[in-house]
Amino acid sequence: MTSAKNISQRNVLLSIQNLTISLDDRPGTSPVVNGLTFDVHEGECVGIVGESGSGKSLSSLALLNMLPKGVHISEGQILAQGKNLTQANEKDLRALRGALVSMVFQDPGAALNPSRTVGKLLSDVLEAHSDLSREAIRERSIEVLKEVGFPDPESRLKSFPFQLSGGLRQRVAIAMALINRPRILVADEPTTSLDVSVQKGILQLIRQRTVEDGIGCVFVSHDLGVIAEVADRVVIMYSGQVVEEGPVASVLTNPKHPYTKGLIASAPNMTSTLANPLRPIPGSLPSVGRTPIGCAFQDRCPEKSTGTCTPLKPTWSVDPSDSSHRWLCHSEAK
Ligand SMILES: Nc1ncnc2c1ncn2[C@@H]1O[C@H](COP(=O)(O)OP(=O)(O)OP(=O)(O)O)[C@@H](O)[C@H]1O
Ligand code: SF4
Ligand SMILES: [Mg+2]
């Protein structure tokens, strides 16, 4: 991973400021994503981690202003290369999606149109943003397939998705996201459905494109082991809120928030051995819109102090040796 100091000196490509997402039919209840704030620099991958229902997908869809019906951005702004996506109209958004900000969805290979060849899938995306000649489209399609490690791209342009393995379909989906050379790539659990060896290749590919093309990448996963492979920084979400963030190495080796400590202890590929078995975090997330008063994690926290954590909202603490590592908790760092 690149050193945190070097990255923070680069241009900010994506700035998410106080992003708050609420349910249309529950005014007055706690938002489903609450005050998400972080920057992504050129050539940096920021991982978002949290258990199911913590708000990862809604946060990533909001980055392309593509929230589903029933939810809306109620506060905050998203600046992509200075453009405020929360204020953009539908026409501007169509022009920006795929060109400035691109998205890879969970199991994207399965979502490819089965009646289009690889060449057609790629040219559809390219033509939506440019009027290149047929020859230029073919050249760029072959080039991007090479960039995503697709073997023998010239002869595979005529292949249909069903003629490709799962890993190759995934590479086509990533090629579609990259073909217009976006500056920002949002990937929501793009490797969850793949077996471990294919997953590793896709993670390396996303890492390589981020570094070599200077892309700003937001990578969503519920798996800290995956984030450790692909990201420079990590944002830990619990019940729609960021509870800890910092450089991956620092957060994983020196976690401060009790929820992060619990995630690490329960991550199958990080800490478990026969002598040290998994310890899943007992309990579950608060129901949507029903975050308790005080700390959202209080009902599951082994470090809870009733007098403080129940009535009072936790405040941010900062690692004195690295101000980019911070966490939201009353408890003193241990
Ligand atoms: N369209 C919707 N309408 C109402 N509530 C929604 C909608 N989409 C998501 N939610 C709720 O918002 C919360 C956050 O959902 P989100 O999909 O962002 O979670 P996630 O962290 O991506 O979970 P997973 O790991 O399961 O994908 C969940 O409680 C979910 O039920
Ligand atoms: S504020 Fe209290 S309940 Fe919340 S995570 Fe920290 S110690 Fe636990
Ligand atoms: Mg999700």
Coordinates of N, CA and C in Angstrom, one line a residue, residues 101-195:
V101 N -17.7 9.3 -13.0 CA -17.8 8.3 -11.9 C -18.5 7.1 -12.5
S102 N -17.9 5.9 -12.2 CA -18.4 4.7 -12.7 C -18.6 3.7 -11.6
M103 N -19.5 2.7 -11.8 CA -19.8 1.8 -10.7 C -19.7 0.4 -11.2
V104 N -19.2 -0.5 -10.3 CA -19.3 -1.9 -10.5 C -20.2 -2.5 -9.4
F105 N -21.2 -3.2 -9.8 CA -22.2 -3.7 -8.8 C -21.8 -5.1 -8.3
Q106 N -22.5 -5.5 -7.2 CA -22.3 -6.9 -6.7 C -22.6 -7.9 -7.8
D107 N -21.8 -8.9 -8.0 CA -22.0 -9.9 -9.1 C -22.3 -9.3 -10.4
P108 N -21.5 -8.3 -10.9 CA -21.8 -7.6 -12.1 C -21.8 -8.5 -13.3
G109 N -20.9 -9.6 -13.3 CA -20.9 -10.5 -14.4 C -22.2 -11.1 -14.7
A110 N -23.0 -11.4 -13.7 CA -24.3 -12.0 -13.9 C -25.3 -11.0 -14.5
A111 N -25.0 -9.7 -14.4 CA -26.0 -8.7 -14.8 C -25.7 -8.3 -16.3
L112 N -24.7 -8.9 -16.9 CA -24.4 -8.6 -18.4 C -25.6 -9.0 -19.2
N113 N -25.9 -8.2 -20.2 CA -27.0 -8.6 -21.1 C -26.6 -9.8 -21.9
P114 N -27.3 -10.9 -21.8 CA -26.9 -12.2 -22.4 C -26.9 -12.2 -23.9
S115 N -27.7 -11.2 -24.5 CA -27.9 -11.3 -26.0 C -26.8 -10.4 -26.7
R116 N -26.0 -9.7 -25.9 CA -24.9 -8.8 -26.5 C -23.6 -9.5 -26.4
T117 N -22.8 -9.4 -27.4 CA -21.4 -9.9 -27.4 C -20.6 -9.0 -26.5
V118 N -19.4 -9.4 -26.2 CA -18.5 -8.6 -25.4 C -18.2 -7.3 -26.1
G119 N -18.0 -7.4 -27.4 CA -17.7 -6.2 -28.2 C -18.9 -5.2 -28.2
K120 N -20.1 -5.7 -28.3 CA -21.3 -4.8 -28.3 C -21.5 -4.2 -26.9
L121 N -21.3 -5.0 -25.9 CA -21.4 -4.5 -24.5 C -20.5 -3.3 -24.3
L122 N -19.3 -3.5 -24.7 CA -18.3 -2.4 -24.5 C -18.6 -1.2 -25.4
S123 N -19.0 -1.4 -26.7 CA -19.2 -0.3 -27.6 C -20.5 0.5 -27.1
D124 N -21.5 -0.2 -26.6 CA -22.7 0.5 -26.1 C -22.3 1.5 -25.1
V125 N -21.4 1.1 -24.1 CA -21.0 2.1 -23.1 C -20.1 3.2 -23.7
L126 N -19.2 2.9 -24.6 CA -18.4 3.9 -25.2 C -19.2 4.9 -26.0
E127 N -20.1 4.4 -26.8 CA -20.9 5.3 -27.6 C -21.8 6.2 -26.8
A128 N -22.2 5.8 -25.6 CA -23.0 6.6 -24.8 C -22.3 7.9 -24.4
H129 N -21.0 7.9 -24.5 CA -20.2 9.1 -24.1 C -19.3 9.7 -25.1
S130 N -19.3 9.1 -26.3 CA -18.4 9.7 -27.3 C -18.9 9.3 -28.7
D131 N -18.4 9.9 -29.8 CA -18.8 9.5 -31.1 C -17.6 9.1 -31.9
L132 N -16.9 8.1 -31.4 CA -15.7 7.5 -32.0 C -16.1 6.7 -33.3
S133 N -15.1 6.6 -34.2 CA -15.3 5.7 -35.3 C -15.3 4.3 -34.9
R134 N -15.8 3.4 -35.8 CA -15.9 2.0 -35.5 C -14.5 1.4 -35.1
E135 N -13.5 1.9 -35.9 CA -12.1 1.4 -35.7 C -11.6 1.8 -34.3
A136 N -11.9 3.1 -33.9 CA -11.4 3.6 -32.6 C -12.2 2.9 -31.5
I137 N -13.4 2.5 -31.7 CA -14.2 1.8 -30.7 C -13.5 0.4 -30.5
R138 N -13.2 -0.2 -31.6 CA -12.6 -1.6 -31.5 C -11.3 -1.5 -30.8
E139 N -10.5 -0.5 -31.2 CA -9.2 -0.3 -30.5 C -9.3 -0.1 -29.0
R140 N -10.2 0.8 -28.6 CA -10.3 1.1 -27.2 C -10.9 -0.1 -26.4
S141 N -11.8 -0.9 -27.1 CA -12.3 -2.1 -26.5 C -11.2 -3.1 -26.2
I142 N -10.4 -3.3 -27.2 CA -9.3 -4.3 -27.0 C -8.3 -3.8 -26.0
E143 N -8.1 -2.5 -26.0 CA -7.1 -1.9 -25.0 C -7.6 -2.1 -23.6
V144 N -8.9 -1.8 -23.4 CA -9.5 -1.9 -22.0 C -9.5 -3.4 -21.6
L145 N -9.8 -4.3 -22.5 CA -9.8 -5.7 -22.1 C -8.4 -6.1 -21.7
K146 N -7.4 -5.6 -22.4 CA -6.0 -5.9 -22.0 C -5.8 -5.4 -20.6
E147 N -6.2 -4.2 -20.4 CA -6.0 -3.5 -19.1 C -6.6 -4.3 -17.9
V148 N -7.7 -5.0 -18.2 CA -8.3 -5.8 -17.1 C -7.9 -7.3 -17.1
G149 N -6.8 -7.5 -17.9 CA -6.2 -8.9 -17.9 C -7.1 -9.9 -18.6
F150 N -7.8 -9.5 -19.6 CA -8.6 -10.4 -20.4 C -7.8 -11.1 -21.5
P151 N -7.7 -12.4 -21.4 CA -6.8 -13.1 -22.4 C -7.3 -13.1 -23.8
D152 N -6.4 -12.8 -24.8 CA -6.8 -12.9 -26.2 C -8.0 -12.1 -26.6
P153 N -8.0 -10.8 -26.2 CA -9.2 -9.9 -26.4 C -9.7 -9.8 -27.8
E154 N -8.8 -9.8 -28.8 CA -9.2 -9.6 -30.2 C -10.3 -10.7 -30.6
S155 N -9.9 -11.9 -30.2 CA -10.8 -13.0 -30.7 C -12.0 -13.2 -29.8
R156 N -12.0 -12.5 -28.6 CA -13.2 -12.7 -27.7 C -14.2 -11.7 -27.8
L157 N -14.0 -10.7 -28.7 CA -15.0 -9.6 -28.8 C -16.3 -10.2 -29.3
K158 N -16.3 -11.3 -30.0 CA -17.5 -11.9 -30.5 C -18.2 -12.9 -29.5
S159 N -17.5 -13.1 -28.4 CA -18.1 -14.1 -27.4 C -19.3 -13.5 -26.7
F160 N -20.2 -14.3 -26.4 CA -21.4 -13.9 -25.5 C -21.0 -14.2 -24.1
P161 N -21.7 -13.5 -23.1 CA -21.4 -13.7 -21.7 C -21.4 -15.2 -21.3
F162 N -22.4 -16.0 -21.8 CA -22.5 -17.4 -21.4 C -21.3 -18.2 -21.8
Q163 N -20.5 -17.7 -22.8 CA -19.4 -18.5 -23.2 C -18.1 -18.2 -22.4
L164 N -18.3 -17.3 -21.4 CA -17.1 -17.0 -20.5 C -17.3 -17.5 -19.1
S165 N -16.1 -17.7 -18.5 CA -16.2 -18.1 -17.1 C -16.6 -16.9 -16.2
G166 N -17.0 -17.2 -14.9 CA -17.5 -16.2 -14.0 C -16.4 -15.1 -13.9
G167 N -15.2 -15.5 -13.7 CA -14.1 -14.5 -13.5 C -14.0 -13.6 -14.8
L168 N -14.1 -14.2 -16.0 CA -14.0 -13.4 -17.2 C -15.2 -12.4 -17.4
R169 N -16.4 -12.9 -17.0 CA -17.5 -12.1 -17.1 C -17.3 -10.8 -16.1
Q170 N -16.8 -11.1 -15.0 CA -16.5 -10.0 -14.0 C -15.5 -9.0 -14.6
R171 N -14.5 -9.5 -15.3 CA -13.6 -8.6 -15.9 C -14.2 -7.8 -17.0
V172 N -15.2 -8.4 -17.8 CA -15.9 -7.6 -18.8 C -16.7 -6.5 -18.1
A173 N -17.3 -6.8 -17.0 CA -18.1 -5.8 -16.3 C -17.2 -4.7 -15.8
I174 N -16.0 -5.0 -15.3 CA -15.1 -4.0 -14.9 C -14.6 -3.2 -16.0
A175 N -14.3 -3.9 -17.2 CA -13.9 -3.2 -18.4 C -15.0 -2.2 -18.8
M176 N -16.3 -2.6 -18.7 CA -17.3 -1.6 -19.1 C -17.3 -0.4 -18.1
A177 N -17.0 -0.6 -16.9 CA -16.9 0.5 -15.9 C -15.7 1.4 -16.2
L178 N -14.6 0.8 -16.8 CA -13.4 1.6 -17.0 C -13.2 2.2 -18.4
I179 N -14.1 1.7 -19.3 CA -13.8 2.0 -20.8 C -13.8 3.5 -21.1
N180 N -14.6 4.3 -20.4 CA -14.6 5.7 -20.6 C -13.6 6.5 -19.7
R181 N -12.6 5.8 -19.2 CA -11.6 6.3 -18.3 C -12.2 7.2 -17.2
P182 N -13.0 6.6 -16.4 CA -13.6 7.5 -15.3 C -12.5 7.9 -14.3
R183 N -12.7 9.0 -13.6 CA -11.7 9.4 -12.6 C -12.0 8.7 -11.2
I184 N -13.3 8.3 -11.1 CA -13.7 7.7 -9.8 C -14.4 6.4 -10.1
L185 N -14.0 5.3 -9.3 CA -14.7 4.0 -9.5 C -15.3 3.6 -8.2
V186 N -16.6 3.3 -8.2 CA -17.3 2.8 -7.0 C -17.6 1.3 -7.2
A187 N -17.1 0.5 -6.3 CA -17.3 -1.0 -6.5 C -18.0 -1.5 -5.2
D188 N -19.2 -2.0 -5.4 CA -20.0 -2.5 -4.2 C -19.9 -4.0 -4.2
E189 N -19.1 -4.6 -3.3 CA -19.0 -6.0 -3.2 C -18.8 -6.7 -4.5
P190 N -17.9 -6.3 -5.4 CA -17.8 -6.9 -6.7 C -17.3 -8.3 -6.8
T191 N -16.7 -8.8 -5.7 CA -16.1 -10.1 -5.7 C -16.8 -11.1 -4.8
T192 N -17.9 -10.8 -4.2 CA -18.5 -11.6 -3.2 C -18.9 -13.0 -3.7
S193 N -19.4 -13.0 -5.0 CA -19.9 -14.3 -5.5 C -18.8 -15.2 -6.2
L194 N -17.5 -14.7 -6.1 CA -16.5 -15.4 -6.8 C -15.7 -16.3 -5.9
D195 N -15.1 -17.4 -6.4 CA -14.3 -18.2 -5.5 C -13.0 -17.5 -5.2

